[in-house]
Tab-separated table of C-alpha atoms in Angstrom:
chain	number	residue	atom	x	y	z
A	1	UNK	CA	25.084	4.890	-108.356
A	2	UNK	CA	26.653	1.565	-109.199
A	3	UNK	CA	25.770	-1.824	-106.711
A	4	UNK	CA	29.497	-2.737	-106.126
A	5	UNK	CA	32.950	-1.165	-106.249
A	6	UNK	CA	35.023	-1.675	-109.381
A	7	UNK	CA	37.115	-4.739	-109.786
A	8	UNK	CA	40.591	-2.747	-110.343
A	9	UNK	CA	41.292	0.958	-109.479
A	10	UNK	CA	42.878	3.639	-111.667
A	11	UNK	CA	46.416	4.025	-110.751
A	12	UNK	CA	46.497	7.534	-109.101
A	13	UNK	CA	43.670	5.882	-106.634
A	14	UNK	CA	46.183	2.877	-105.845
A	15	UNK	CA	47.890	5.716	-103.230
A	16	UNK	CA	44.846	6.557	-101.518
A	17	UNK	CA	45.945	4.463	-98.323
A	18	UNK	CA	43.302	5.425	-94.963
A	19	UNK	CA	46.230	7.208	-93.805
A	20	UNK	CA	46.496	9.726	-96.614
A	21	UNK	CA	42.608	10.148	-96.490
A	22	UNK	CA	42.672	11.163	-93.209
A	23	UNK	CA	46.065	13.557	-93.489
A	24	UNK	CA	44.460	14.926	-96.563
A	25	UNK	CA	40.822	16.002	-95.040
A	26	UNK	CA	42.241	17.210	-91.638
A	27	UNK	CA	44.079	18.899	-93.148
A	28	UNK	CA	41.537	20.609	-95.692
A	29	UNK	CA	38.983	20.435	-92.936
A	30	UNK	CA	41.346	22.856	-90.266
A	31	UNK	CA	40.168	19.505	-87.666
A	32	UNK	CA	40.395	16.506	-86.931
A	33	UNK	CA	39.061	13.107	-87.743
A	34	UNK	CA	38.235	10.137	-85.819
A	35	UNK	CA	40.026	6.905	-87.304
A	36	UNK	CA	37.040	6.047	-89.529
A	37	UNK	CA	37.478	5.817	-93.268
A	38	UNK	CA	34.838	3.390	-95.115
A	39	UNK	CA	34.586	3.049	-98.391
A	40	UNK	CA	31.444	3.913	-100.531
A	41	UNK	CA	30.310	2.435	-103.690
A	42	UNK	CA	31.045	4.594	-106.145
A	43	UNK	CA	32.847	3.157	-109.838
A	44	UNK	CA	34.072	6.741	-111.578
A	45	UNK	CA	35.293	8.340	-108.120
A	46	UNK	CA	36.850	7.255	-104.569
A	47	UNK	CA	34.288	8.133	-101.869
A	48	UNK	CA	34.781	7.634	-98.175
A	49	UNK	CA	32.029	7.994	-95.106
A	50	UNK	CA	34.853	9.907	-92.501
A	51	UNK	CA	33.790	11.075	-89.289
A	52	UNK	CA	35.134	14.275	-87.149
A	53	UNK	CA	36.181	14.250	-83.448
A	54	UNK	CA	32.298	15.074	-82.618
A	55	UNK	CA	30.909	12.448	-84.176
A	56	UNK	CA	29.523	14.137	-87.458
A	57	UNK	CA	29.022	12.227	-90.523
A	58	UNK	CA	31.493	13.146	-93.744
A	59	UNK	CA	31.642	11.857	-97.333
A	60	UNK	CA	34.885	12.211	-98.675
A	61	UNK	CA	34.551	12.551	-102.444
A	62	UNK	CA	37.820	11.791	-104.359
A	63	UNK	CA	37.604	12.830	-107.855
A	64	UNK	CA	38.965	10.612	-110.856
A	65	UNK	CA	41.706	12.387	-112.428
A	66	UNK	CA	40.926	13.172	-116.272
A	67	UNK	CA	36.841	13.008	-115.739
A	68	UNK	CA	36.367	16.720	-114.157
A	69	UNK	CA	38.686	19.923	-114.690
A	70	UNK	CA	39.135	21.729	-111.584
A	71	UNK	CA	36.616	24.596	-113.418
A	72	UNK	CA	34.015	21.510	-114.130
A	73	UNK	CA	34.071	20.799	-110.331
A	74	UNK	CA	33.882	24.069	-108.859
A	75	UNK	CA	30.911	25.024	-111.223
A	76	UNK	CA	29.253	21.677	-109.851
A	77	UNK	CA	30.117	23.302	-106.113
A	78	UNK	CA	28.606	26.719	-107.694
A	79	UNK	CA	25.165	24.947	-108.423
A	80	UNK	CA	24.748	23.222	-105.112
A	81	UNK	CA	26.058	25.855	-102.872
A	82	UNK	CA	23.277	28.103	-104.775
A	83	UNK	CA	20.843	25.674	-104.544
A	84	UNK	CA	21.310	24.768	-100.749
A	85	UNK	CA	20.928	29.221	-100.315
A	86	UNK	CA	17.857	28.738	-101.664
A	87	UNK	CA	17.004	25.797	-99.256
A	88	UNK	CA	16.790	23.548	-102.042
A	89	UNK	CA	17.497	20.135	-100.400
A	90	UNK	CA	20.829	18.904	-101.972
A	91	UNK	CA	23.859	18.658	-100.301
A	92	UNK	CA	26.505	21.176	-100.879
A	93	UNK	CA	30.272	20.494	-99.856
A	94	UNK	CA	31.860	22.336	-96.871
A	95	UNK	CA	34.756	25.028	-97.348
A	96	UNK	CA	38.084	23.983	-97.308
A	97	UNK	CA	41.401	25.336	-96.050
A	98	UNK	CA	43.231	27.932	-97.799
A	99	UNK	CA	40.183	28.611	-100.330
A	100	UNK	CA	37.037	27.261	-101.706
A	101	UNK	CA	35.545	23.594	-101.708
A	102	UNK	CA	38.166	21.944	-103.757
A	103	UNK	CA	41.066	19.756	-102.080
A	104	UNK	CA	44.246	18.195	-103.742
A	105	UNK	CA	45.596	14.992	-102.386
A	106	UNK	CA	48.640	15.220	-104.847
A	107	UNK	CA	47.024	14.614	-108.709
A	108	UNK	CA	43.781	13.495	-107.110
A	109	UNK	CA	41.232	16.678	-106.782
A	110	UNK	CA	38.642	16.127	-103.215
A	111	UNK	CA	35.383	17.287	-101.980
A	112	UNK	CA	34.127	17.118	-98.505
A	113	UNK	CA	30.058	17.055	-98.284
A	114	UNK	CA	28.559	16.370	-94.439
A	115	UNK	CA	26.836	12.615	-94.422
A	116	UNK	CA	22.694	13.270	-94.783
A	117	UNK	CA	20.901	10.077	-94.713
A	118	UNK	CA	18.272	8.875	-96.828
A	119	UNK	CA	16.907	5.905	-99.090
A	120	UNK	CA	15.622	4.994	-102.266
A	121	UNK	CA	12.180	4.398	-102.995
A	122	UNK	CA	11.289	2.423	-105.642
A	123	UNK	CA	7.606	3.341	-106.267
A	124	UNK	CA	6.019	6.967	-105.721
A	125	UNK	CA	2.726	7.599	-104.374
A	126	UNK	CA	0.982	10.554	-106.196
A	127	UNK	CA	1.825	13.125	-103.695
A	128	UNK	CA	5.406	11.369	-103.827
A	129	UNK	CA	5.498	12.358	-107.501
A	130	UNK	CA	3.959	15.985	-107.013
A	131	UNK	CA	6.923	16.369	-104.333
A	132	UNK	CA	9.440	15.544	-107.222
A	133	UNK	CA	7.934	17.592	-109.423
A	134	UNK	CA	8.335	20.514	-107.662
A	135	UNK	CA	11.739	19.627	-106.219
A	136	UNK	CA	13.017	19.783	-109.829
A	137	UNK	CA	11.321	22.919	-110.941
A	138	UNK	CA	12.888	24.798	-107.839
A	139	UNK	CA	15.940	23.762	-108.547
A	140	UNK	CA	15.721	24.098	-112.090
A	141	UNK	CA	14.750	27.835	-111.776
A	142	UNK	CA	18.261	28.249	-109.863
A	143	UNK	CA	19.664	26.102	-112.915
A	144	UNK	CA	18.216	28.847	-115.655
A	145	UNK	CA	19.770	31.494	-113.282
A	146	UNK	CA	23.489	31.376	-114.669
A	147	UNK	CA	25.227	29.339	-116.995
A	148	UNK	CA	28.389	26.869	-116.428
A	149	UNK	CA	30.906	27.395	-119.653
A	150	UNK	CA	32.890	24.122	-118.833
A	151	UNK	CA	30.232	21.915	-118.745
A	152	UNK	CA	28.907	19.824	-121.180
A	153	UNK	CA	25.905	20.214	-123.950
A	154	UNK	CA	23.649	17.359	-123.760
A	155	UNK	CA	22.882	17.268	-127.179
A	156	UNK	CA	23.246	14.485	-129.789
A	157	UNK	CA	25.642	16.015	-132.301
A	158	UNK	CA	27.947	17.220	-129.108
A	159	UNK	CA	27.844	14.771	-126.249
A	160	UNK	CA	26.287	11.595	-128.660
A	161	UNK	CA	28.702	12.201	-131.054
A	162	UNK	CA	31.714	11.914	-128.950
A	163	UNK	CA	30.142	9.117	-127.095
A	164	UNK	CA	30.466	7.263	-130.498
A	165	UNK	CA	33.940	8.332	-131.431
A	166	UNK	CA	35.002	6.970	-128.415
A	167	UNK	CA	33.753	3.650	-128.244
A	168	UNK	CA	34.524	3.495	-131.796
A	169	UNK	CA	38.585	4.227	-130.816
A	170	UNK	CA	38.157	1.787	-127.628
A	171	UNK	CA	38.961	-0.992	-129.356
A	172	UNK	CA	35.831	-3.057	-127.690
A	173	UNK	CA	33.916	-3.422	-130.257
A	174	UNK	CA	34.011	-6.465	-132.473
A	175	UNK	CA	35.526	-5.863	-135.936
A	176	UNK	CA	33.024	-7.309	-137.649
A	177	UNK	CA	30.584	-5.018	-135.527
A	178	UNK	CA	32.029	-1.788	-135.511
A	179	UNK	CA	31.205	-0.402	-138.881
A	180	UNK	CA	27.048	-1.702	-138.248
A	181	UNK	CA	27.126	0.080	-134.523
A	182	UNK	CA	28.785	3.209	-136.243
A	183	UNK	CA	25.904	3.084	-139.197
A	184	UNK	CA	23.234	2.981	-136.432
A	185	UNK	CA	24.302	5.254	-133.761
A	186	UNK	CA	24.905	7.615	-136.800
A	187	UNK	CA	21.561	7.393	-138.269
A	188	UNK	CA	20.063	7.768	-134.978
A	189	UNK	CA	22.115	11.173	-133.933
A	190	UNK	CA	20.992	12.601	-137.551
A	191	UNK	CA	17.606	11.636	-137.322
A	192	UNK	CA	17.075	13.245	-133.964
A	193	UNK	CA	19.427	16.409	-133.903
A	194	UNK	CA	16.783	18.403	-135.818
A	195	UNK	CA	14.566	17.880	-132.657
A	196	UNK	CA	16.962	19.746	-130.128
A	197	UNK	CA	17.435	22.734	-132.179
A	198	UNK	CA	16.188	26.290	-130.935
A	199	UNK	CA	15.320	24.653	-127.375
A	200	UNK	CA	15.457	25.819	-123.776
A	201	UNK	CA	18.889	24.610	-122.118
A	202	UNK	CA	19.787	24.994	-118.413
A	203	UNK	CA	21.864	23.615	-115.908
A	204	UNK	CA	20.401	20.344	-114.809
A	205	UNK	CA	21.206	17.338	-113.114
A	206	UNK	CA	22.059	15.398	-115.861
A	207	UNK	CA	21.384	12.062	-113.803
A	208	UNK	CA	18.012	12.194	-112.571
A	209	UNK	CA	16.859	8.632	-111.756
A	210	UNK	CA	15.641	7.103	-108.510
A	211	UNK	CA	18.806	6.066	-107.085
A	212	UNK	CA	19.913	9.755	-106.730
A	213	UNK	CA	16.784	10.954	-104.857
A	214	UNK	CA	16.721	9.918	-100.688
A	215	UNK	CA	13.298	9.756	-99.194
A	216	UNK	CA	13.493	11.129	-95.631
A	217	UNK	CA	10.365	10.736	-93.760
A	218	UNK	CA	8.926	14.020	-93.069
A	219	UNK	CA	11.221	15.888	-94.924
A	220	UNK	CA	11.472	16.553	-98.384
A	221	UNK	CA	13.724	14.445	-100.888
A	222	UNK	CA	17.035	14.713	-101.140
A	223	UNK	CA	18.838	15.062	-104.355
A	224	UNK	CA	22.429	14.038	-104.624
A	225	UNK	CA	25.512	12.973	-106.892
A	226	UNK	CA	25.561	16.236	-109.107
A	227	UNK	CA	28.981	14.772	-110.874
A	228	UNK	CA	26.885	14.821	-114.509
A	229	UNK	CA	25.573	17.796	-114.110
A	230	UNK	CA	25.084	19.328	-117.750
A	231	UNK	CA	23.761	21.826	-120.011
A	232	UNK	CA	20.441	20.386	-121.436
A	233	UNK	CA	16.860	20.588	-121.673
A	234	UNK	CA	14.924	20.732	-118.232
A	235	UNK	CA	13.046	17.342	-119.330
A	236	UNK	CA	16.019	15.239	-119.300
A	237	UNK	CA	15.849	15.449	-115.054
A	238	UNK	CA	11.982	14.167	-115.279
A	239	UNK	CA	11.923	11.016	-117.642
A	240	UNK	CA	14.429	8.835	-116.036
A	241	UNK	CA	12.486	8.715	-113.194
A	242	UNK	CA	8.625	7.653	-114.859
A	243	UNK	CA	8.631	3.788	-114.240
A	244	UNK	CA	8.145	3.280	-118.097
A	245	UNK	CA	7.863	4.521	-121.476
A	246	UNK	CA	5.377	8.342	-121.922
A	247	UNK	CA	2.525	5.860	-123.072
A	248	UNK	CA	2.464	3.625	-120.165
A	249	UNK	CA	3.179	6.356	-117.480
A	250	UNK	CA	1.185	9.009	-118.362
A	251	UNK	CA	-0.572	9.719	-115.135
A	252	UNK	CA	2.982	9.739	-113.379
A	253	UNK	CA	4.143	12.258	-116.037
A	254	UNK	CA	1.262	14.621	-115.167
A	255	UNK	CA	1.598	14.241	-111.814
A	256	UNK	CA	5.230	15.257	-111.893
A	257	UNK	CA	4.552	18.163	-114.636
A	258	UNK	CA	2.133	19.494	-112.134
A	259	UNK	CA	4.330	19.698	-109.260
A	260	UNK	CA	6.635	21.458	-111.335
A	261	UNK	CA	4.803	23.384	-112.835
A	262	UNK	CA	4.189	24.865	-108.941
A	263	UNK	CA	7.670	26.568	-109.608
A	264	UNK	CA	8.666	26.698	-113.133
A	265	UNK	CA	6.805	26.148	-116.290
A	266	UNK	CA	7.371	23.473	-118.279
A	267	UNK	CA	7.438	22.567	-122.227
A	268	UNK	CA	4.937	20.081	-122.703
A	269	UNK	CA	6.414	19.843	-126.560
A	270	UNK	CA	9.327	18.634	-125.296
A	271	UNK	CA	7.866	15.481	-124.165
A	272	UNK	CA	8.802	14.397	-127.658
A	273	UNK	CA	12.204	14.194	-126.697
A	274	UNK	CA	12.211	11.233	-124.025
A	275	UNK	CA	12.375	8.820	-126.742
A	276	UNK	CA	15.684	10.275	-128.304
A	277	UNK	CA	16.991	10.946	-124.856
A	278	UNK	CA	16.578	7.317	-124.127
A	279	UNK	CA	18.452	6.457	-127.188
A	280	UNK	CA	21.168	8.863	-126.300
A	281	UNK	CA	21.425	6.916	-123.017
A	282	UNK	CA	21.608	3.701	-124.665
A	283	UNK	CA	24.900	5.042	-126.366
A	284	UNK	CA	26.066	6.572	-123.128
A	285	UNK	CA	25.916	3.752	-121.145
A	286	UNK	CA	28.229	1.973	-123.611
A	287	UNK	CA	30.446	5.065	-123.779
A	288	UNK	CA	30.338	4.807	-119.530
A	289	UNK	CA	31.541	1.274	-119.315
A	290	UNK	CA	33.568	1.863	-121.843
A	291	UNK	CA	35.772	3.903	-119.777
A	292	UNK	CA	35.642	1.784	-116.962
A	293	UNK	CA	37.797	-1.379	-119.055
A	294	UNK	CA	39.864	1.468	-120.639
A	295	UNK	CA	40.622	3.439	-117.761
A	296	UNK	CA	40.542	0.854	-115.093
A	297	UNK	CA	41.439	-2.388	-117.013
A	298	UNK	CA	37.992	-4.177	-116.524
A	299	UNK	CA	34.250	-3.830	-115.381
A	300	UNK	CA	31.591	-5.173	-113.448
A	301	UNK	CA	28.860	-2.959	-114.832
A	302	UNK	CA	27.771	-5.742	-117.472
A	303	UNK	CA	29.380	-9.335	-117.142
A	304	UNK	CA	29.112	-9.504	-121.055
A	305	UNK	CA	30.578	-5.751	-121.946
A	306	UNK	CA	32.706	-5.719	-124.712
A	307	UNK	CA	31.249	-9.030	-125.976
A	308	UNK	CA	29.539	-9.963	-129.559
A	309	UNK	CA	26.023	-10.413	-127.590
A	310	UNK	CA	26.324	-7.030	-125.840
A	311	UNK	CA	27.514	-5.366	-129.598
A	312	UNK	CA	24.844	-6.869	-131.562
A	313	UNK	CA	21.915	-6.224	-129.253
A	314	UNK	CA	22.842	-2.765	-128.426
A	315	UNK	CA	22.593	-2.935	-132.469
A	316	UNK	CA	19.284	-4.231	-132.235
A	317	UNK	CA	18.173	-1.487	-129.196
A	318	UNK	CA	19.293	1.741	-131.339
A	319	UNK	CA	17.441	0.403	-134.755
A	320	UNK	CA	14.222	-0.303	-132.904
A	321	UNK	CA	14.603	2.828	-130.803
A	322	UNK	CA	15.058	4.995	-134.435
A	323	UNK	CA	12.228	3.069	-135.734
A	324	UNK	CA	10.154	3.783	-132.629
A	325	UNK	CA	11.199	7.735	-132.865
A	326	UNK	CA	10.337	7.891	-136.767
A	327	UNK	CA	6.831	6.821	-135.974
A	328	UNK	CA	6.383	9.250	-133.500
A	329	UNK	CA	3.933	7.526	-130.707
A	330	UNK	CA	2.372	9.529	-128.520
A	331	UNK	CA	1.406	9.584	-124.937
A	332	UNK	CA	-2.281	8.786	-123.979
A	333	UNK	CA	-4.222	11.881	-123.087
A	334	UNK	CA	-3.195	15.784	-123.158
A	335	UNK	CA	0.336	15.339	-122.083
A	336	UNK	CA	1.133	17.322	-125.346
């Protein structure tokens, strides 16, 4: 997801030498590896493009201790392996030695997922978008299928809510600031809780934005990085990806609602959520680097993080983002 690696490492990475990589997948894998080991930008996890003795790709994903119970991972492993049955195009991870898809390299829990390649694109064309679409409503009609009991709710008085807390006992917000960030992000999470009540939640993807779809040409795209997969409503995978706000991207919203719609139908009413979802973001993406200076001693997410600019316009964002969700603007068109 992120541009560049992270400028320190939590300490139960600081053992993960190229040797013990290597010992760790053979090992798992029941074969050998050539002497490749490269790493991957990743900030949360370790990840590592491997190779075996025949030449075939691998992505070692090491898992930061603390962020995923060993249940959390393996009901990730659960939605991909049923999504790649169904020919969905993800990419699930390969079985390990003695058991399942989960390794241990002492604390550290490890996935193994064969390399597919891929890039981003940055603009769809409409058929582009109608592809998306219906990638998401396949796999969200695997995602309604079953539910996963360790994952998280994406909901404002759940995840929000403990986004706050957090950042709140992090200790990175100026004093002066904290108690006006609380009052906002509090208003906001009781202002829009009302709207996620008695909705359709499913697994999802939790993470839906550009960066985490390949384009392969002549194939269809490929949807990765599954480590936020949550419990939410289905429109939280579609709005990340429209190239603005609902009233400036309608046509791309319809576009993508129709190719969905191929597979799965889809609540047009709960178009009225992207707005609070955004906000929700906004507060998550503090929460995120949060834990990055907390966990790992420093970030290079935001050069600023932590500081009284960053504090008092992410102030600034969530009041204009309540004010924008109490007057309610609508999309152009029919979208709802």
């Amino acid at each position: 997801m992120a541009p560049h690696p992270p400028i320190s490492s939590h300490p139960a990475f600081h053992g993960l030498t190229p040797e013990r990589i290597l010992e760790a997948v053979e090992t798992a894998l029941g074969s050998a590896c050539t002497n490749l080991c490269r790493p991957c930008n990743s900030y949360i996890n370790r990840v590592y493009e491997l190779a075996d003795n025949e030449g075939n790709g691998l992505i070692a994903k090491f898992y930061r201790p603390g962020r995923w119970s060993p249940q959390m991972i393996l009901e990730e492993h659960d939605f991909l392996r049923q999504l790649a049955d169904e020919e969905i195009p993800v990419v699930a991870p390969l079985p390990l030695r003695p058991r399942g898809t989960i390794g241990q390299c002492g604390p550290i829990s490890f996935a193994v997922f064969p390399k597919r390649g891929g890039r981003s694109v940055d603009e769809f064309n409409e058929e582009q978008w109608l592809g998306v679409g219906r990638l998401l409503g396949r796999m969200h009609m695997v995602g309604a299928r079953n539910r996963a009991a360790h994952r998280q709710h994406l909901h404002p008085a759940v995840t929000t809510a403990a986004q706050v807390a957090y950042i709140q006992k992090s200790g990175l917000v100026p004093g002066d600031l904290l108690s006006p960030y609380t009052r906002a992000a509090e208003k906001l999470i009781a202002a829009i809780t009302p709207l996620f009540e008695g909705l359709e939640t499913i697994r999802i993807h939790g993470d839906c934005h550009t960066g985490n779809l390949l384009y392969r040409p002549g194939a269809s795209f490929l949807l990765i990085d599954f480590d936020d997969m949550v419990i939410g409503p289905p429109v939280q995978d579609l709005w990340m990806l429209l190239p603005g706000r609902l009233e400036d991207a309608s046509l791309e919203a319809e576009l993508l609602i129709e190719g969905y719609e191929t597979f799965r139908f889809f609540a047009r009413s709960t178009l009225r959520l992207i707005e609070p979802l955004r906000a929700m973001r906004f507060i998550h993406y503090s929460a995120w680097c949060a834990h990055q200076v907390v966990e790992d001693g420093a970030t290079a997410v935001v050069p600023d993080f932590g500081s009284t600019t960053y504090w008092r316009a992410e102030i600034d964002d969530l009041n204009d983002q309540l004010q924008r969700i109490e007057q309610g603007n609508r999309p152009a068109g029919n979208l709802w």
